[in-house]
Short mmCIF file of C-alpha atoms in Angstrom, two decimals:
data_model
loop_
_atom_site.label_atom_id
_atom_site.label_comp_id
_atom_site.label_asym_id
_atom_site.label_seq_id
_atom_site.Cartn_x
_atom_site.Cartn_y
_atom_site.Cartn_z
CA MET A 5 -8.35 -9.96 -49.70
CA ARG A 6 -8.89 -12.63 -47.06
CA SER A 7 -6.82 -11.20 -44.19
CA VAL A 8 -8.70 -9.10 -41.67
CA ARG A 9 -5.42 -7.49 -40.63
CA ALA A 10 -4.68 -6.42 -44.21
CA ARG A 11 -8.18 -5.05 -44.71
CA ALA A 12 -8.01 -3.15 -41.42
CA ALA A 13 -4.57 -1.70 -42.23
CA ILE A 14 -5.59 -0.65 -45.75
CA GLY A 15 -8.89 0.78 -44.52
CA ALA A 16 -7.22 2.79 -41.75
CA THR A 17 -4.55 4.03 -44.14
CA LEU A 18 -7.14 5.16 -46.68
CA VAL A 19 -9.17 6.95 -44.02
CA VAL A 20 -6.09 8.73 -42.67
CA ALA A 21 -4.96 9.58 -46.21
CA VAL A 22 -8.32 11.15 -47.07
CA ALA A 23 -8.35 13.05 -43.78
CA LEU A 24 -4.79 14.32 -44.21
CA VAL A 25 -5.33 15.34 -47.83
CA GLY A 26 -8.49 17.20 -46.88
CA ALA A 27 -6.79 18.88 -43.93
CA GLY A 28 -3.76 19.74 -46.06
CA LEU A 29 -5.89 21.35 -48.76
CA ALA A 30 -7.75 23.33 -46.12
CA VAL A 31 -4.46 24.53 -44.57
CA LEU A 32 -3.10 25.55 -47.96
CA LEU A 33 -6.27 27.43 -48.85
CA VAL A 34 -6.35 29.25 -45.51
CA LEU A 35 -2.65 30.05 -45.70
CA ARG A 36 -2.95 31.37 -49.25
CA ALA A 37 -6.01 33.43 -48.36
CA ASN A 38 -4.22 35.00 -45.37
CA LEU A 39 -1.12 35.82 -47.39
CA ILE A 40 -3.22 37.30 -50.20
CA ASP A 41 -5.06 39.41 -47.63
CA GLN A 42 -1.70 40.72 -46.43
CA ALA A 43 -0.67 41.50 -50.01
CA ASP A 44 -4.02 43.26 -50.56
CA LEU A 45 -3.39 45.39 -47.49
CA GLN A 46 0.12 46.35 -48.63
CA ALA A 47 -1.11 47.19 -52.12
CA GLU A 48 -4.00 49.25 -50.74
CA VAL A 49 -1.68 51.19 -48.42
CA ALA A 50 0.70 51.98 -51.30
CA ALA A 51 -2.18 53.00 -53.60
CA ARG A 52 -3.83 55.26 -50.99
CA GLU A 53 -0.48 56.89 -50.20
CA ALA A 54 -0.02 57.87 -53.84
CA ALA A 55 -3.69 58.82 -54.18
CA GLY A 56 -3.42 61.07 -51.12
CA GLN A 57 -0.56 63.00 -52.69
CA LEU A 58 -2.53 63.46 -55.89
CA ALA A 59 -5.60 64.60 -53.96
CA THR A 60 -3.56 67.35 -52.30
CA GLY A 61 -2.53 68.72 -55.67
CA THR A 62 0.99 67.34 -55.81
CA PRO A 63 2.24 67.60 -59.42
CA TYR A 64 2.63 64.31 -61.22
CA ASP A 65 6.39 64.62 -61.44
CA ASP A 66 6.67 65.31 -57.72
CA VAL A 67 4.61 62.35 -56.46
CA GLU A 68 6.85 60.28 -54.22
CA LEU A 69 6.60 56.53 -54.71
CA ASP A 70 8.56 54.77 -51.95
CA ASP A 71 9.87 51.26 -52.37
CA GLU A 72 9.02 51.28 -56.05
CA GLU A 73 10.58 47.84 -56.63
CA ASP A 74 8.28 46.13 -54.12
CA HIS A 75 5.22 48.23 -54.94
CA PRO A 76 5.05 49.23 -58.62
CA VAL A 77 2.55 52.02 -59.27
CA GLN A 78 0.61 53.02 -62.37
CA VAL A 79 -1.77 55.98 -62.50
CA THR A 80 -4.33 56.50 -65.27
CA ASP A 81 -6.75 59.32 -65.93
CA GLU A 82 -10.40 59.17 -66.88
CA GLY A 83 -9.52 58.40 -70.49
CA GLY A 84 -7.39 55.45 -69.55
CA ARG A 85 -4.14 57.26 -70.38
CA VAL A 86 -1.11 56.57 -68.24
CA VAL A 87 0.02 59.71 -66.41
CA ILE A 88 2.38 58.29 -63.79
CA VAL A 89 4.41 55.08 -63.52
CA SER A 90 6.92 54.07 -60.93
CA LYS A 91 10.59 54.05 -61.69
CA ASP A 92 12.04 51.14 -63.69
CA LEU A 93 8.58 49.71 -64.47
CA ARG A 94 9.04 48.07 -67.85
CA ALA A 95 5.79 46.10 -68.27
CA VAL A 96 2.62 45.47 -66.35
CA THR A 97 -0.54 43.31 -66.63
CA GLY A 98 -3.65 43.09 -64.51
CA THR A 99 -4.24 46.87 -64.30
CA GLY A 100 -6.41 49.16 -66.35
CA THR A 101 -3.89 49.31 -69.16
CA SER A 102 -0.58 47.72 -70.06
CA GLY A 103 1.08 51.04 -70.85
CA VAL A 104 4.14 52.04 -68.85
CA THR A 105 4.98 55.35 -70.60
CA PRO A 106 3.31 58.51 -69.24
CA VAL A 107 1.56 60.68 -71.84
CA PRO A 108 1.71 64.50 -71.76
CA SER A 109 -1.08 65.89 -69.60
CA ALA A 110 -1.86 68.95 -67.60
CA PRO A 111 0.00 68.67 -64.35
CA ALA A 112 -1.99 68.14 -61.23
CA GLY A 113 -2.45 71.27 -59.20
CA ALA A 114 -1.93 73.59 -62.14
CA SER A 115 -3.21 77.11 -61.57
CA PRO A 116 -6.27 78.25 -63.43
CA SER A 117 -5.92 80.68 -66.33
CA PRO A 118 -5.46 84.30 -65.29
CA GLY A 119 -8.52 86.49 -65.51
CA ASP A 120 -10.54 89.08 -63.75
CA ASP A 121 -10.09 88.80 -60.03
CA ASP A 122 -13.65 89.98 -59.49
CA ASP A 123 -14.91 87.24 -61.72
CA ASP A 124 -12.83 84.74 -59.79
CA ASP A 125 -14.24 86.01 -56.54
CA ASP A 126 -17.74 85.84 -57.93
CA ASP A 127 -17.16 82.29 -59.19
CA ASP A 128 -15.70 81.12 -55.91
CA ASP A 129 -19.03 79.96 -54.51
CA GLY A 130 -17.74 76.79 -52.83
CA SER A 131 -18.78 74.45 -55.67
CA ARG A 132 -15.19 73.11 -55.98
CA PRO A 133 -13.11 72.35 -52.86
CA GLY A 134 -9.60 73.67 -52.41
CA ARG A 135 -8.22 70.09 -52.42
CA GLY A 136 -9.23 66.82 -53.96
CA GLU A 137 -10.32 63.62 -52.27
CA VAL A 138 -9.52 59.92 -52.13
CA SER A 139 -12.36 57.44 -52.64
CA SER A 140 -13.40 55.80 -49.38
CA ASP A 141 -14.88 52.78 -51.16
CA ASP A 142 -13.12 49.44 -50.91
CA PRO A 143 -10.53 49.18 -53.64
CA ASP A 144 -10.73 46.67 -56.45
CA PHE A 145 -8.09 43.95 -56.38
CA SER A 146 -6.68 41.96 -59.26
CA ASP A 147 -3.83 39.59 -60.00
CA GLY A 148 -1.19 40.54 -62.53
CA THR A 149 2.51 40.71 -63.32
CA ALA A 150 5.03 43.51 -63.43
CA THR A 151 8.53 43.77 -64.86
CA VAL A 152 10.69 46.02 -62.73
CA ASP A 153 14.25 46.51 -63.87
CA ARG A 154 14.17 43.33 -66.01
CA THR A 155 12.69 41.23 -63.19
CA THR A 156 9.21 39.87 -63.82
CA ALA A 157 7.13 38.70 -60.86
CA ASP A 158 3.51 38.15 -59.84
CA TYR A 159 1.76 40.97 -58.02
CA ARG A 160 -1.53 41.73 -56.34
CA PHE A 161 -2.84 45.12 -57.52
CA ALA A 162 -5.17 47.47 -55.66
CA ALA A 163 -7.09 50.17 -57.58
CA VAL A 164 -7.95 53.38 -55.66
CA GLU A 165 -9.61 56.45 -57.21
CA ALA A 166 -8.42 59.95 -56.36
CA THR A 167 -9.78 63.33 -57.40
CA THR A 168 -7.32 66.21 -57.83
CA PRO A 169 -8.15 69.77 -56.76
CA ASP A 170 -8.77 70.49 -60.45
CA GLY A 171 -11.55 67.85 -60.51
CA VAL A 172 -9.56 65.31 -62.49
CA THR A 173 -10.36 61.72 -61.50
CA LEU A 174 -7.36 59.44 -61.48
CA THR A 175 -7.06 55.73 -60.78
CA VAL A 176 -4.01 54.61 -58.84
CA TYR A 177 -2.86 51.00 -59.31
CA ALA A 178 -0.35 49.82 -56.73
CA GLY A 179 1.00 46.31 -56.52
CA ALA A 180 2.28 44.08 -53.74
CA PRO A 181 4.53 41.12 -54.58
CA LEU A 182 3.17 37.57 -54.24
CA ALA A 183 6.59 35.93 -54.04
CA ALA A 184 6.36 35.44 -50.27
CA GLU A 185 2.89 33.90 -50.58
CA GLN A 186 4.02 31.55 -53.33
CA GLU A 187 7.15 30.56 -51.43
CA ALA A 188 5.21 29.87 -48.23
CA VAL A 189 2.55 27.83 -50.02
CA ASN A 190 5.17 25.86 -51.94
CA THR A 191 7.11 25.17 -48.76
CA VAL A 192 4.06 23.91 -46.92
CA ARG A 193 2.95 21.86 -49.93
CA GLY A 194 6.38 20.28 -50.24
CA ALA A 195 6.45 19.43 -46.53
CA MET A 196 3.03 17.80 -46.81
CA LEU A 197 3.94 15.82 -49.90
CA THR A 198 7.09 14.60 -48.18
CA GLY A 199 5.54 13.81 -44.81
CA LEU A 200 2.26 12.28 -46.03
CA PRO A 201 3.74 9.02 -47.40
CA VAL A 202 5.88 8.58 -44.29
CA LEU A 203 2.87 9.13 -42.03
CA LEU A 204 0.73 6.72 -44.04
CA VAL A 205 3.42 4.04 -43.79
CA VAL A 206 3.53 4.55 -40.02
CA VAL A 207 -0.27 4.37 -39.77
CA ALA A 208 -0.41 1.19 -41.85
CA GLY A 209 2.34 -0.46 -39.80
CA VAL A 210 0.82 0.48 -36.44
CA THR A 211 -2.62 -0.66 -37.56
CA TRP A 212 -1.20 -3.97 -38.78
CA LEU A 213 0.58 -4.60 -35.46
CA VAL A 214 -2.35 -3.54 -33.29
CA THR A 215 -4.83 -5.58 -35.32
CA ARG A 216 -2.52 -8.59 -35.24
CA ARG A 217 -2.26 -8.39 -31.47
CA ALA A 218 -6.01 -7.85 -31.09
CA LEU A 219 -6.87 -10.79 -33.34
CA ARG A 220 -4.36 -13.19 -31.82
CA PRO A 221 -6.99 -14.61 -29.39
CA VAL A 222 -9.33 -15.15 -32.36
CA GLU A 223 -6.72 -17.34 -34.01
CA GLY A 224 -6.41 -19.31 -30.76
CA ILE A 225 -10.18 -19.77 -30.68
CA ARG A 226 -10.16 -20.93 -34.30
CA ARG A 227 -7.38 -23.46 -33.72
CA GLU A 228 -9.13 -24.90 -30.67
CA LEU A 229 -12.45 -25.16 -32.51
CA ALA A 230 -10.68 -26.92 -35.37
CA ALA A 231 -9.16 -29.35 -32.87
CA ILE A 232 -12.57 -29.94 -31.26
CA THR A 233 -14.07 -30.60 -34.68
CA ALA A 234 -11.31 -33.07 -35.54
CA SER A 235 -11.41 -34.88 -32.20
CA GLU A 236 -15.20 -34.62 -31.64
CA ASP A 237 -14.37 -33.97 -27.98
CA LEU A 238 -17.01 -31.50 -26.84
CA ALA A 239 -15.53 -31.45 -23.34
CA ARG A 240 -12.74 -29.16 -24.57
CA ARG A 241 -13.08 -25.39 -24.34
CA VAL A 242 -11.57 -22.48 -26.26
CA PRO A 243 -9.17 -20.16 -24.39
CA GLU A 244 -10.77 -17.08 -22.89
CA PRO A 245 -8.60 -13.91 -22.91
CA GLY A 246 -8.46 -11.89 -19.75
CA SER A 247 -9.74 -8.74 -21.44
CA ARG A 248 -13.34 -7.59 -21.34
CA ASP A 249 -13.67 -6.77 -25.01
CA GLU A 250 -15.73 -8.32 -27.80
CA ILE A 251 -13.24 -11.13 -28.35
CA ALA A 252 -13.47 -12.19 -24.70
CA ARG A 253 -17.26 -12.18 -24.96
CA LEU A 254 -17.00 -14.21 -28.16
CA ALA A 255 -14.84 -16.80 -26.38
CA ARG A 256 -17.26 -17.01 -23.45
CA THR A 257 -20.24 -17.36 -25.77
CA THR A 258 -18.40 -20.05 -27.73
CA ASN A 259 -17.70 -22.00 -24.54
CA GLU A 260 -21.32 -21.63 -23.47
CA THR A 261 -22.39 -22.98 -26.85
CA LEU A 262 -19.99 -25.90 -26.49
CA THR A 263 -21.44 -26.61 -23.04
CA VAL A 264 -24.96 -26.66 -24.46
CA LEU A 265 -23.85 -28.88 -27.34
CA GLU A 266 -22.08 -31.25 -24.98
CA ALA A 267 -25.18 -31.50 -22.80
CA SER A 268 -27.38 -31.98 -25.86
CA VAL A 269 -25.16 -34.72 -27.26
CA GLU A 270 -25.04 -36.39 -23.88
CA ARG A 271 -28.83 -36.28 -23.62
CA GLN A 272 -29.06 -37.70 -27.12
CA ARG A 273 -26.71 -40.55 -26.27
CA ARG A 274 -28.57 -41.27 -23.05
CA PHE A 275 -31.86 -41.09 -24.91
CA VAL A 276 -30.68 -43.58 -27.52
CA ALA A 277 -29.33 -45.89 -24.83
CA ASP A 278 -32.53 -45.71 -22.80
CA ALA A 279 -34.69 -46.17 -25.88
CA SER A 280 -32.64 -49.19 -26.88
CA HIS A 281 -33.02 -50.60 -23.39
CA GLU A 282 -36.78 -49.98 -23.33
CA LEU A 283 -37.21 -51.52 -26.75
CA ARG A 284 -35.06 -54.53 -25.95
CA SER A 285 -37.36 -55.91 -23.25
CA PRO A 286 -40.65 -56.11 -25.21
CA ILE A 287 -38.85 -57.21 -28.36
CA ALA A 288 -37.04 -59.97 -26.47
CA SER A 289 -40.27 -61.04 -24.76
CA LEU A 290 -42.17 -61.05 -28.04
CA ARG A 291 -39.42 -63.06 -29.78
CA THR A 292 -39.36 -65.59 -26.97
CA GLN A 293 -43.11 -66.06 -27.18
CA LEU A 294 -42.97 -66.51 -30.94
CA GLU A 295 -40.15 -69.04 -30.71
CA VAL A 296 -42.03 -71.00 -28.07
CA ALA A 297 -45.18 -70.84 -30.17
CA GLU A 298 -43.24 -72.15 -33.15
CA ALA A 299 -42.03 -75.15 -31.20
CA HIS A 300 -45.09 -75.66 -29.03
CA PRO A 301 -48.16 -73.92 -30.50
CA GLU A 302 -50.26 -75.00 -27.55
CA LEU A 303 -48.07 -72.88 -25.21
CA LEU A 304 -48.54 -69.60 -27.13
CA ASP A 305 -49.38 -66.71 -24.78
CA LEU A 306 -51.41 -64.70 -27.26
CA PRO A 307 -52.56 -61.98 -24.78
CA GLY A 308 -48.96 -61.47 -23.67
CA ALA A 309 -47.78 -61.17 -27.26
CA VAL A 310 -50.50 -58.65 -27.99
CA ALA A 311 -49.56 -56.67 -24.85
CA ASP A 312 -45.90 -56.59 -25.85
CA THR A 313 -46.87 -55.49 -29.34
CA VAL A 314 -49.05 -52.71 -27.96
CA ARG A 315 -46.23 -51.65 -25.66
CA LEU A 316 -43.87 -51.48 -28.64
CA GLN A 317 -46.40 -49.49 -30.61
CA VAL A 318 -46.91 -46.96 -27.79
CA LEU A 319 -43.17 -46.63 -27.20
CA ALA A 320 -42.52 -46.11 -30.92
CA ALA A 321 -45.24 -43.45 -31.05
CA ASP A 322 -43.73 -41.68 -28.03
CA LEU A 323 -40.25 -41.74 -29.54
CA LEU A 324 -41.57 -40.41 -32.84
CA LEU A 325 -43.38 -37.53 -31.10
CA LEU A 326 -40.27 -36.65 -29.09
CA ALA A 327 -38.20 -36.66 -32.26
CA ARG A 328 -40.66 -34.26 -33.91
CA LEU A 329 -40.63 -31.99 -30.86
CA ASP A 330 -36.83 -31.99 -30.74
CA ALA A 331 -36.76 -31.08 -34.43
CA GLY A 332 -38.70 -27.91 -33.59
CA GLU A 333 -42.07 -28.91 -34.99
CA ARG A 334 -44.52 -26.08 -34.35
CA PRO A 335 -47.97 -26.88 -32.99
CA GLY A 336 -51.00 -26.07 -35.08
CA SER A 337 -52.89 -22.79 -34.79
CA ALA A 338 -56.37 -24.28 -34.43
CA THR A 339 -58.66 -23.12 -31.62
CA VAL A 340 -59.12 -25.81 -28.97
CA GLU A 341 -61.71 -25.66 -26.18
CA LEU A 342 -59.96 -27.31 -23.24
CA GLY A 343 -63.14 -27.95 -21.25
CA ALA A 344 -64.69 -29.97 -24.06
CA LEU A 345 -61.36 -31.68 -24.77
CA VAL A 346 -61.07 -32.85 -21.14
CA ARG A 347 -64.63 -34.18 -21.10
CA GLU A 348 -64.05 -36.02 -24.38
CA GLU A 349 -60.78 -37.56 -23.19
CA VAL A 350 -62.28 -38.76 -19.90
CA SER A 351 -65.37 -40.17 -21.61
CA GLN A 352 -63.19 -42.45 -23.75
CA ARG A 353 -61.35 -43.96 -20.75
CA THR A 354 -63.85 -46.71 -19.90
CA GLY A 355 -61.23 -49.16 -18.70
CA ASP A 356 -59.54 -47.01 -16.05
CA ARG A 357 -58.79 -48.62 -12.70
CA ILE A 358 -60.24 -45.63 -10.83
CA PRO A 359 -63.09 -43.43 -12.09
CA VAL A 360 -62.06 -39.86 -12.96
CA THR A 361 -63.91 -36.86 -11.52
CA VAL A 362 -64.24 -33.95 -13.96
CA GLN A 363 -64.69 -30.36 -12.76
CA VAL A 364 -65.37 -27.90 -15.62
CA PRO A 365 -67.46 -24.76 -14.92
CA GLU A 366 -70.59 -24.53 -17.02
CA GLY A 367 -70.59 -21.78 -19.66
CA GLY A 368 -66.86 -21.18 -19.35
CA ALA A 369 -64.85 -20.36 -22.45
CA PHE A 370 -61.47 -22.06 -22.16
CA GLU A 371 -60.15 -21.69 -25.69
CA VAL A 372 -56.45 -21.92 -26.55
CA ASN A 373 -54.51 -22.09 -29.81
CA GLY A 374 -52.60 -25.23 -30.68
CA SER A 375 -52.70 -28.83 -31.79
CA ARG A 376 -55.77 -30.70 -30.61
CA GLY A 377 -54.03 -34.06 -30.97
CA GLN A 378 -50.96 -33.03 -28.94
CA LEU A 379 -53.02 -31.41 -26.16
CA SER A 380 -55.21 -34.52 -25.99
CA ARG A 381 -51.98 -36.54 -25.67
CA VAL A 382 -50.89 -34.38 -22.71
CA ILE A 383 -54.19 -34.85 -20.86
CA GLY A 384 -54.09 -38.58 -21.55
CA ASN A 385 -50.51 -38.88 -20.25
CA LEU A 386 -51.38 -37.00 -17.07
CA LEU A 387 -54.41 -39.20 -16.49
CA ASP A 388 -52.35 -42.37 -17.14
CA ASN A 389 -49.78 -41.20 -14.60
CA ALA A 390 -52.48 -40.45 -12.05
CA GLN A 391 -54.15 -43.85 -12.61
CA ARG A 392 -50.87 -45.68 -11.97
CA HIS A 393 -50.19 -43.98 -8.66
CA ALA A 394 -53.64 -43.07 -7.23
CA GLY A 395 -55.10 -44.83 -4.24
CA GLU A 396 -58.83 -44.28 -4.57
CA SER A 397 -59.50 -41.07 -6.54
CA VAL A 398 -58.38 -39.12 -9.62
CA ALA A 399 -59.75 -35.67 -10.43
CA VAL A 400 -59.23 -33.29 -13.33
CA SER A 401 -60.35 -29.65 -13.37
CA VAL A 402 -60.33 -26.78 -15.84
CA ALA A 403 -60.39 -23.13 -14.72
CA ALA A 404 -59.40 -19.65 -15.88
CA ASP A 405 -56.07 -18.45 -14.55
CA GLY A 406 -55.16 -14.85 -15.36
CA ARG A 407 -54.64 -14.55 -19.09
CA GLY A 408 -54.66 -18.28 -19.57
CA VAL A 409 -56.37 -21.56 -18.79
CA ARG A 410 -55.27 -24.01 -16.09
CA VAL A 411 -55.82 -27.77 -16.33
CA GLU A 412 -55.06 -29.68 -13.11
CA VAL A 413 -54.90 -33.46 -12.64
CA ARG A 414 -54.82 -34.71 -9.00
CA ASP A 415 -54.46 -38.12 -7.40
CA ASP A 416 -54.50 -39.33 -3.79
CA GLY A 417 -51.38 -41.45 -3.98
CA ASP A 418 -48.15 -41.13 -2.01
CA GLY A 419 -47.16 -37.94 -3.79
CA ILE A 420 -43.75 -36.95 -5.15
CA PRO A 421 -40.84 -35.76 -2.97
CA GLU A 422 -40.23 -32.06 -3.50
CA GLY A 423 -36.63 -32.71 -4.51
CA GLU A 424 -37.86 -34.82 -7.45
CA TRP A 425 -40.39 -32.33 -8.85
CA GLU A 426 -38.16 -31.37 -11.78
CA ARG A 427 -36.43 -34.70 -12.29
CA ILE A 428 -39.65 -36.58 -13.08
CA PHE A 429 -39.99 -34.55 -16.30
CA GLU A 430 -36.74 -35.95 -17.67
CA ARG A 431 -36.94 -38.71 -20.25
CA PHE A 432 -36.92 -42.34 -19.12
CA VAL A 433 -36.97 -41.28 -15.46
CA ARG A 434 -38.98 -43.38 -13.03
CA LEU A 435 -38.84 -42.95 -9.26
CA ASP A 436 -38.46 -45.56 -6.53
CA ASP A 437 -40.70 -48.54 -6.00
CA ALA A 438 -43.24 -46.52 -4.06
CA ARG A 439 -44.32 -44.92 -7.35
CA SER A 440 -42.94 -47.36 -9.90
CA ARG A 441 -45.77 -49.81 -10.32
CA ASP A 442 -45.21 -49.69 -14.03
CA ASP A 443 -47.71 -51.46 -16.23
CA GLY A 444 -46.19 -50.49 -19.54
CA GLY A 445 -44.87 -46.96 -19.03
CA ALA A 446 -41.35 -46.15 -20.20
CA GLY A 447 -40.87 -42.85 -18.39
CA LEU A 448 -41.67 -40.70 -21.43
CA GLY A 449 -45.20 -39.52 -20.71
CA LEU A 450 -44.37 -36.59 -18.43
CA ALA A 451 -41.42 -35.53 -20.61
CA ILE A 452 -43.72 -35.45 -23.65
CA ALA A 453 -46.39 -33.55 -21.70
CA ARG A 454 -43.97 -30.80 -20.60
CA ASP A 455 -42.43 -30.48 -24.08
CA VAL A 456 -45.88 -30.11 -25.66
CA ALA A 457 -46.97 -27.54 -23.06
CA SER A 458 -43.77 -25.56 -23.65
CA ARG A 459 -44.26 -25.66 -27.43
CA HIS A 460 -47.74 -24.17 -26.89
CA GLY A 461 -46.30 -21.28 -24.89
CA GLY A 462 -47.38 -22.71 -21.55
CA THR A 463 -45.97 -24.52 -18.52
CA LEU A 464 -46.40 -27.86 -16.74
CA THR A 465 -45.50 -28.17 -13.06
CA VAL A 466 -46.17 -30.56 -10.21
CA HIS A 467 -47.25 -29.74 -6.65
CA ARG A 468 -48.53 -31.53 -3.59
CA ALA A 469 -52.30 -31.94 -3.69
CA ASP A 470 -54.40 -30.57 -0.83
CA GLY A 471 -55.48 -34.04 0.27
CA GLY A 472 -52.10 -35.63 -0.39
CA GLY A 473 -50.84 -37.12 -3.59
CA ALA A 474 -49.60 -35.23 -6.65
CA ALA A 475 -51.21 -32.36 -8.54
CA PHE A 476 -50.01 -31.68 -12.10
CA ARG A 477 -50.90 -28.18 -13.36
CA MET A 478 -50.74 -27.22 -17.03
CA TRP A 479 -51.14 -23.54 -17.88
CA LEU A 480 -51.73 -22.39 -21.46
CA PRO A 481 -52.28 -18.84 -22.76
CA ARG A 482 -55.83 -18.04 -23.71
CA SER A 483 -56.69 -17.81 -27.40
CA ALA A 484 -56.31 -14.29 -28.78
#
């Protein structure tokens, strides 16, 4: 099933159905239990009433059984013989015996055989009370049927023991009809069976309508995204509902994602355009030199051709590294000692315009985790930038900084305006003529340096040096 509305409606209907069925069964069980308790009480009252008469010595034939149709009574003796039955009782089940015909027996309360009065006085030692008793224990209850005057019905029987003044133990079975309980349970069951389907239909319909209204903004978002995909116009945005629910947050997040995608695509287009522009100049220069050399070999500017080729090679390497960084390439996990790396990088720069001063504390441990080649590229780019813009001095220092290591490259040039401190890290960005004496740079060095520092979990910022000029500070977390 592909429709969220249908799944929601069916799910809600099933949950409500299970809940209602469970609640209905519980109501029926409680109702039946309460009605049976009432029937038990009525049967017990009728049984104890008859047992009380027998305990007082009332003869069997004189025991009064009121409302015999609603409360049929059967009395049995210790041998299980029926001694009393209520009027018009034709059949019974669920009691001690199914007999409904009293058998001849000594009547309750019969006088003892005549004899010597003295003997009677001597025997009257209080061992037998003048009246019987009714058992105070809880009666036993059972379900059964009884046929009273050709009408058979279900009854709840209570069994109460009674002892006559003669010491005869009798068991009185009195029943209470279950017709009211059955009628009430059937009525409630019928009402539930009738109302449950109607209620489920209402629940399903309401859920369908509510879900449809709730998901209407989602359909609008989907249509707009489909239109954006078809038109490739990332400037468009999906509609944002005025509510503050999950759908509104989804729409806002979608628009934020579209904004990021639009900016990323725009940066990519600008990057391609700038790269094409940067590549066009050395390629055109190199082609011109080769064409001239073909026509006039004596006019070949070999050093210029080599310089243009080197410039192309450096630019291609920079573009390749940026592409790898944009693709999410992770730096290595090797341990790099920044102090030694700085010394090594400076020692290889024999052709620099201005000598570089290195400040690395002796005995310091400045180890970080990362790619040695990429970190060496960062230091080289910072030194190249400083060489292009320095007046008389370039200095590089390594020091501990909290939980990391700080590498700082300073020059004594004109410095960078504070408003341009972030812009210079953008790709293909070069400032005004005061700092644009470019001898081959394409505006990618600082962008590469910041990207590499960020990939290593660090930062790269620019500040004004104490003696003027620019100070580039790279901070990297110390090796664990």
